[in-house]
Amino acid sequence: MINHKRLGDLLFFCVSFVALVQVALLAMLSDVVISFIESKIRFCYAIISGVVRFDPAVFTVDFMIMVTYLLIWIALLLKLGSKLLAVSFKIITSHRYIKSLVVKTRQDIRLIINRKDLVFTAGFLSPQVFVSSNIRSRLEANEYKAVIEHEFFHARNYHPLKKLLLELFLFSFPRFIASRIMKSYEELTEIAADDYARKRGATNKEIASALVKLWEIDAHMGYYAVSFLQTRSRIGTITGAKESVFKYSFLFLLISSLFLFLMITFINGQELLLSCKIAYY
């Protein structure tokens, strides 16, 4: 049997490792760019002083190489900065939305009084399950229990926080790759939550029935939260009509590994650049 939880954790770990390499790359590029600027200032001073002879050919090639690195450095900084701003905005939006809810606690569940048809898990350091009071009346007892167990799994595994971190870690990835990885991770965690609900006594029929009954609810989460309804396409997996998405997650892992290899090669090139860099004086 496929362990979707482990696959999701593996995907998160690999992207986290790539994120560390991205930070190292950004740090090395910063060092290269700053060193280049300093060396060029000294080089210009040496030319003015008559200590060295100006060689246009060497200077032009070296300058073009460094402009390329400078553009990459600026692009990475801009992407990181824009991603940090976007994440910060979503965190604030999430906090304000949760604060706007009128809730009361009932057996580890935050029961929402002033909103209809909501069921989700939110919170980063202490995630909690939020459920609208009328959701209970729309579902059978076993279906409701399956939904709650599903959400408890998200809370116990800190999926809202991991979702936030994953989006941040993918800041330098091309958008289509980042979105594919995010979608794969969300589907893996949702199916893993369904697996947990089954271990707690729920059946495929009850999970699928709950999805169908709550189908018309808006499942879009503009804030950092995870929901039972977030990846409705998994209903085919629940009923056995289609295969799990784990194969696609491995494809994205392969793409991530290739991206990692390219970055490592790029980082190794920095040392070569630093060793033969602009010592005309």
Tab-separated table of C-alpha atoms in Angstrom:
chain	number	residue	atom	x	y	z
A	1	MET	CA	0.000	0.000	0.000
A	2	ILE	CA	1.275	3.456	-0.928
A	3	ASN	CA	2.205	5.625	2.045
A	4	HIS	CA	1.059	9.042	0.841
A	5	LYS	CA	2.161	10.726	4.069
A	6	ARG	CA	5.761	9.623	3.562
A	7	LEU	CA	5.672	10.669	-0.078
A	8	GLY	CA	4.412	14.108	0.916
A	9	ASP	CA	7.078	14.415	3.617
A	10	LEU	CA	9.743	13.316	1.123
A	11	LEU	CA	8.633	15.953	-1.364
A	12	PHE	CA	8.690	18.619	1.353
A	13	PHE	CA	12.168	17.514	2.511
A	14	CYS	CA	13.617	17.617	-1.014
A	15	VAL	CA	12.231	21.077	-1.711
A	16	SER	CA	13.550	22.236	1.684
A	17	PHE	CA	17.015	20.984	0.749
A	18	VAL	CA	16.827	22.807	-2.581
A	19	ALA	CA	15.842	25.946	-0.659
A	20	LEU	CA	19.029	25.735	1.417
A	21	VAL	CA	21.058	25.515	-1.791
A	22	GLN	CA	19.209	28.549	-3.152
A	23	VAL	CA	20.165	30.545	-0.063
A	24	ALA	CA	23.793	29.422	-0.408
A	25	LEU	CA	23.725	30.385	-4.085
A	26	LEU	CA	22.344	33.811	-3.272
A	27	ALA	CA	25.011	34.327	-0.595
A	28	MET	CA	27.814	33.318	-2.974
A	29	LEU	CA	26.466	35.541	-5.737
A	30	SER	CA	26.352	38.424	-3.276
A	31	ASP	CA	30.010	37.819	-2.441
A	32	VAL	CA	30.959	37.612	-6.129
A	33	VAL	CA	29.131	40.809	-7.062
A	34	ILE	CA	30.510	42.794	-4.115
A	35	SER	CA	34.046	41.521	-4.780
A	36	PHE	CA	33.689	42.456	-8.451
A	37	ILE	CA	32.649	46.005	-7.638
A	38	GLU	CA	35.526	46.411	-5.169
A	39	SER	CA	38.086	45.000	-7.611
A	40	LYS	CA	36.875	47.247	-10.421
A	41	ILE	CA	37.212	50.292	-8.219
A	42	ARG	CA	40.798	49.286	-7.389
A	43	PHE	CA	41.457	48.471	-11.050
A	44	CYS	CA	40.245	51.884	-12.232
A	45	TYR	CA	42.406	53.543	-9.596
A	46	ALA	CA	45.424	51.490	-10.763
A	47	ILE	CA	44.852	52.572	-14.392
A	48	ILE	CA	44.599	56.219	-13.395
A	49	SER	CA	47.783	55.851	-11.346
A	50	GLY	CA	49.585	54.247	-14.305
A	51	VAL	CA	50.327	51.050	-12.395
A	52	VAL	CA	48.640	48.742	-14.941
A	53	ARG	CA	47.868	48.928	-18.657
A	54	PHE	CA	44.252	48.863	-19.761
A	55	ASP	CA	43.353	45.855	-21.953
A	56	PRO	CA	39.927	46.444	-23.589
A	57	ALA	CA	39.466	42.823	-24.746
A	58	VAL	CA	40.036	41.281	-21.329
A	59	PHE	CA	38.031	43.968	-19.595
A	60	THR	CA	35.040	43.573	-21.956
A	61	VAL	CA	34.814	39.774	-21.577
A	62	ASP	CA	35.175	39.984	-17.825
A	63	PHE	CA	32.635	42.773	-17.627
A	64	MET	CA	30.033	40.838	-19.654
A	65	ILE	CA	30.438	37.772	-17.429
A	66	MET	CA	29.974	39.813	-14.306
A	67	VAL	CA	26.948	41.652	-15.714
A	68	THR	CA	25.342	38.239	-16.262
A	69	TYR	CA	25.971	37.279	-12.636
A	70	LEU	CA	24.732	40.670	-11.487
A	71	LEU	CA	21.460	40.261	-13.403
A	72	ILE	CA	20.925	36.776	-11.947
A	73	TRP	CA	21.658	38.115	-8.463
A	74	ILE	CA	19.206	40.995	-8.867
A	75	ALA	CA	16.543	38.669	-10.308
A	76	LEU	CA	16.875	36.270	-7.360
A	77	LEU	CA	16.703	39.123	-4.857
A	78	LEU	CA	13.612	40.557	-6.539
A	79	LYS	CA	11.878	37.164	-6.642
A	80	LEU	CA	12.728	36.501	-3.000
A	81	GLY	CA	11.573	39.968	-1.979
A	82	SER	CA	8.296	39.708	-3.887
A	83	LYS	CA	7.642	36.251	-2.467
A	84	LEU	CA	8.298	37.456	1.094
A	85	LEU	CA	5.855	40.323	0.556
A	86	ALA	CA	3.213	37.989	-0.882
A	87	VAL	CA	3.633	35.511	1.965
A	88	SER	CA	3.497	38.297	4.562
A	89	PHE	CA	0.290	39.639	3.013
A	90	LYS	CA	-1.324	36.193	3.083
A	91	ILE	CA	-0.283	35.667	6.703
A	92	ILE	CA	-1.903	38.973	7.678
A	93	THR	CA	-5.012	38.111	5.641
A	94	SER	CA	-5.219	34.710	7.300
A	95	HIS	CA	-4.883	36.209	10.774
A	96	ARG	CA	-7.555	38.834	10.115
A	97	TYR	CA	-9.944	36.278	8.652
A	98	ILE	CA	-9.597	33.953	11.639
A	99	LYS	CA	-10.129	36.902	13.981
A	100	SER	CA	-13.346	37.805	12.133
A	101	LEU	CA	-14.893	34.428	12.907
A	102	VAL	CA	-17.201	34.043	15.873
A	103	VAL	CA	-16.270	30.675	17.315
A	104	LYS	CA	-16.697	28.534	20.370
A	105	THR	CA	-14.566	25.561	21.315
A	106	ARG	CA	-16.097	22.119	21.447
A	107	GLN	CA	-13.882	19.046	21.926
A	108	ASP	CA	-10.756	20.439	20.203
A	109	ILE	CA	-12.881	21.892	17.385
A	110	ARG	CA	-13.467	25.591	16.767
A	111	LEU	CA	-17.177	25.779	15.935
A	112	ILE	CA	-17.925	28.735	13.627
A	113	ILE	CA	-21.145	30.595	14.385
A	114	ASN	CA	-21.146	33.520	11.925
A	115	ARG	CA	-20.178	31.752	8.684
A	116	LYS	CA	-21.926	29.040	6.692
A	117	ASP	CA	-20.420	25.978	5.072
A	118	LEU	CA	-16.807	26.173	6.201
A	119	VAL	CA	-14.481	23.371	7.193
A	120	PHE	CA	-10.718	23.886	7.272
A	121	THR	CA	-7.561	23.735	9.370
A	122	ALA	CA	-5.630	26.947	10.014
A	123	GLY	CA	-2.822	28.145	12.252
A	124	PHE	CA	0.934	27.746	11.979
A	125	LEU	CA	2.421	26.935	15.386
A	126	SER	CA	-0.809	25.630	16.905
A	127	PRO	CA	-3.132	24.679	14.030
A	128	GLN	CA	-6.802	24.228	14.824
A	129	VAL	CA	-9.808	22.700	13.085
A	130	PHE	CA	-12.615	25.117	12.169
A	131	VAL	CA	-16.086	23.841	11.251
A	132	SER	CA	-19.324	25.735	10.615
A	133	SER	CA	-22.163	24.721	12.904
A	134	ASN	CA	-24.465	23.811	10.002
A	135	ILE	CA	-21.973	21.387	8.422
A	136	ARG	CA	-22.970	18.828	11.047
A	137	SER	CA	-26.608	18.912	9.937
A	138	ARG	CA	-25.684	18.332	6.294
A	139	LEU	CA	-23.773	15.121	6.952
A	140	GLU	CA	-24.471	11.757	8.484
A	141	ALA	CA	-22.701	11.076	11.782
A	142	ASN	CA	-20.072	8.807	10.199
A	143	GLU	CA	-19.481	11.256	7.340
A	144	TYR	CA	-19.011	14.116	9.788
A	145	LYS	CA	-16.571	12.023	11.820
A	146	ALA	CA	-14.593	11.243	8.646
A	147	VAL	CA	-14.328	14.958	7.821
A	148	ILE	CA	-13.190	15.828	11.354
A	149	GLU	CA	-10.584	13.037	11.457
A	150	HIS	CA	-9.342	14.246	8.077
A	151	GLU	CA	-8.872	17.775	9.431
A	152	PHE	CA	-7.263	16.537	12.653
A	153	PHE	CA	-4.608	14.852	10.524
A	154	HIS	CA	-3.800	18.209	8.888
A	155	ALA	CA	-3.586	19.910	12.280
A	156	ARG	CA	-1.337	17.253	13.842
A	157	ASN	CA	1.057	17.375	10.886
A	158	TYR	CA	1.214	21.195	10.692
A	159	HIS	CA	0.137	21.263	7.053
A	160	PRO	CA	-0.803	24.996	7.021
A	161	LEU	CA	2.757	25.858	8.126
A	162	LYS	CA	4.313	23.418	5.655
A	163	LYS	CA	2.190	24.875	2.876
A	164	LEU	CA	3.479	28.361	3.709
A	165	LEU	CA	7.112	27.205	3.855
A	166	LEU	CA	6.818	25.242	0.628
A	167	GLU	CA	5.546	28.294	-1.231
A	168	LEU	CA	8.435	30.336	0.166
A	169	PHE	CA	11.031	27.665	-0.654
A	170	LEU	CA	9.928	27.617	-4.299
A	171	PHE	CA	10.606	31.328	-4.817
A	172	SER	CA	13.202	30.871	-7.592
A	173	PHE	CA	11.439	28.038	-9.423
A	174	PRO	CA	9.642	28.727	-12.718
A	175	ARG	CA	5.979	29.314	-11.957
A	176	PHE	CA	4.659	26.247	-13.780
A	177	ILE	CA	7.068	23.945	-11.907
A	178	ALA	CA	6.325	25.584	-8.545
A	179	SER	CA	2.566	25.297	-9.093
A	180	ARG	CA	2.890	21.644	-10.107
A	181	ILE	CA	4.922	20.832	-7.011
A	182	MET	CA	2.445	22.676	-4.775
A	183	LYS	CA	-0.488	20.864	-6.365
A	184	SER	CA	1.250	17.513	-6.003
A	185	TYR	CA	2.018	18.191	-2.333
A	186	GLU	CA	-1.557	19.287	-1.618
A	187	GLU	CA	-3.005	16.179	-3.254
A	188	LEU	CA	-0.594	13.887	-1.416
A	189	THR	CA	-1.448	15.436	1.952
A	190	GLU	CA	-5.181	15.301	1.226
A	191	ILE	CA	-5.028	11.631	0.249
A	192	ALA	CA	-2.843	10.950	3.306
A	193	ALA	CA	-5.522	12.623	5.458
A	194	ASP	CA	-8.141	10.376	3.843
A	195	ASP	CA	-5.933	7.369	4.639
A	196	TYR	CA	-5.796	8.497	8.271
A	197	ALA	CA	-9.584	8.901	8.387
A	198	ARG	CA	-9.941	5.338	7.099
A	199	LYS	CA	-7.606	4.097	9.826
A	200	ARG	CA	-9.900	5.827	12.315
A	201	GLY	CA	-12.895	3.880	11.023
A	202	ALA	CA	-14.151	5.853	8.026
A	203	THR	CA	-14.934	4.115	4.746
A	204	ASN	CA	-14.278	5.245	1.173
A	205	LYS	CA	-18.021	5.564	0.687
A	206	GLU	CA	-18.389	7.908	3.669
A	207	ILE	CA	-15.471	10.112	2.586
A	208	ALA	CA	-16.700	10.296	-1.012
A	209	SER	CA	-20.270	10.929	0.136
A	210	ALA	CA	-19.136	13.819	2.340
A	211	LEU	CA	-17.240	15.322	-0.602
A	212	VAL	CA	-20.311	15.076	-2.820
A	213	LYS	CA	-22.654	16.587	-0.219
A	214	LEU	CA	-20.298	19.535	0.361
A	215	TRP	CA	-19.344	19.849	-3.292
A	216	GLU	CA	-20.792	23.320	-3.877
A	217	ILE	CA	-18.868	24.908	-0.989
A	218	ASP	CA	-16.153	27.320	-2.089
A	219	ALA	CA	-12.943	25.444	-1.346
A	220	HIS	CA	-10.557	28.175	-2.494
A	221	MET	CA	-8.233	29.163	0.329
A	222	GLY	CA	-6.838	32.642	-0.235
A	223	TYR	CA	-5.191	32.370	3.183
A	224	TYR	CA	-2.902	29.663	4.510
A	225	ALA	CA	-5.280	26.894	5.426
A	226	VAL	CA	-6.010	23.354	4.322
A	227	SER	CA	-9.459	21.957	3.774
A	228	PHE	CA	-11.242	18.655	3.302
A	229	LEU	CA	-12.625	20.131	0.069
A	230	GLN	CA	-9.366	21.555	-1.266
A	231	THR	CA	-8.550	18.843	-3.817
A	232	ARG	CA	-11.884	17.453	-4.915
A	233	SER	CA	-10.238	15.658	-7.846
A	234	ARG	CA	-9.115	13.004	-5.357
A	235	ILE	CA	-12.645	11.608	-5.313
A	236	GLY	CA	-11.555	9.440	-8.237
A	237	THR	CA	-8.707	8.078	-6.126
A	238	ILE	CA	-11.054	7.418	-3.196
A	239	THR	CA	-13.491	5.463	-5.333
A	240	GLY	CA	-10.740	3.674	-7.257
A	241	ALA	CA	-11.676	5.306	-10.572
A	242	LYS	CA	-8.137	6.606	-11.093
A	243	GLU	CA	-4.655	6.069	-9.749
A	244	SER	CA	-3.030	8.084	-7.017
A	245	VAL	CA	-0.946	11.120	-7.946
A	246	PHE	CA	2.258	9.678	-6.452
A	247	LYS	CA	3.806	9.062	-9.870
A	248	TYR	CA	3.489	12.740	-10.696
A	249	SER	CA	5.090	13.705	-7.407
A	250	PHE	CA	8.133	11.625	-8.312
A	251	LEU	CA	8.292	13.447	-11.636
A	252	PHE	CA	8.358	16.753	-9.799
A	253	LEU	CA	11.014	15.391	-7.450
A	254	LEU	CA	13.102	14.523	-10.495
A	255	ILE	CA	12.667	18.037	-11.852
A	256	SER	CA	13.619	19.434	-8.444
A	257	SER	CA	16.720	17.232	-8.362
A	258	LEU	CA	17.733	18.433	-11.824
A	259	PHE	CA	17.237	22.016	-10.707
A	260	LEU	CA	19.350	21.276	-7.639
A	261	PHE	CA	22.126	19.792	-9.788
A	262	LEU	CA	22.186	22.880	-11.992
A	263	MET	CA	22.411	25.153	-8.959
A	264	ILE	CA	25.227	23.093	-7.431
A	265	THR	CA	27.114	23.327	-10.734
A	266	PHE	CA	26.488	27.048	-10.746
A	267	ILE	CA	27.766	27.406	-7.182
A	268	ASN	CA	30.915	25.415	-7.969
A	269	GLY	CA	31.498	27.784	-10.843
A	270	GLN	CA	31.628	30.675	-8.415
A	271	GLU	CA	34.856	29.378	-6.894
A	272	LEU	CA	36.455	29.191	-10.333
A	273	LEU	CA	35.258	32.690	-11.078
A	274	LEU	CA	36.643	33.979	-7.796
A	275	SER	CA	40.024	32.284	-8.376
A	276	CYS	CA	40.599	33.833	-11.830
A	277	LYS	CA	38.789	37.070	-11.207
A	278	ILE	CA	40.069	40.455	-12.230
A	279	ALA	CA	43.528	40.739	-10.825
A	280	TYR	CA	44.913	43.195	-13.334
A	281	TYR	CA	46.755	45.193	-10.719
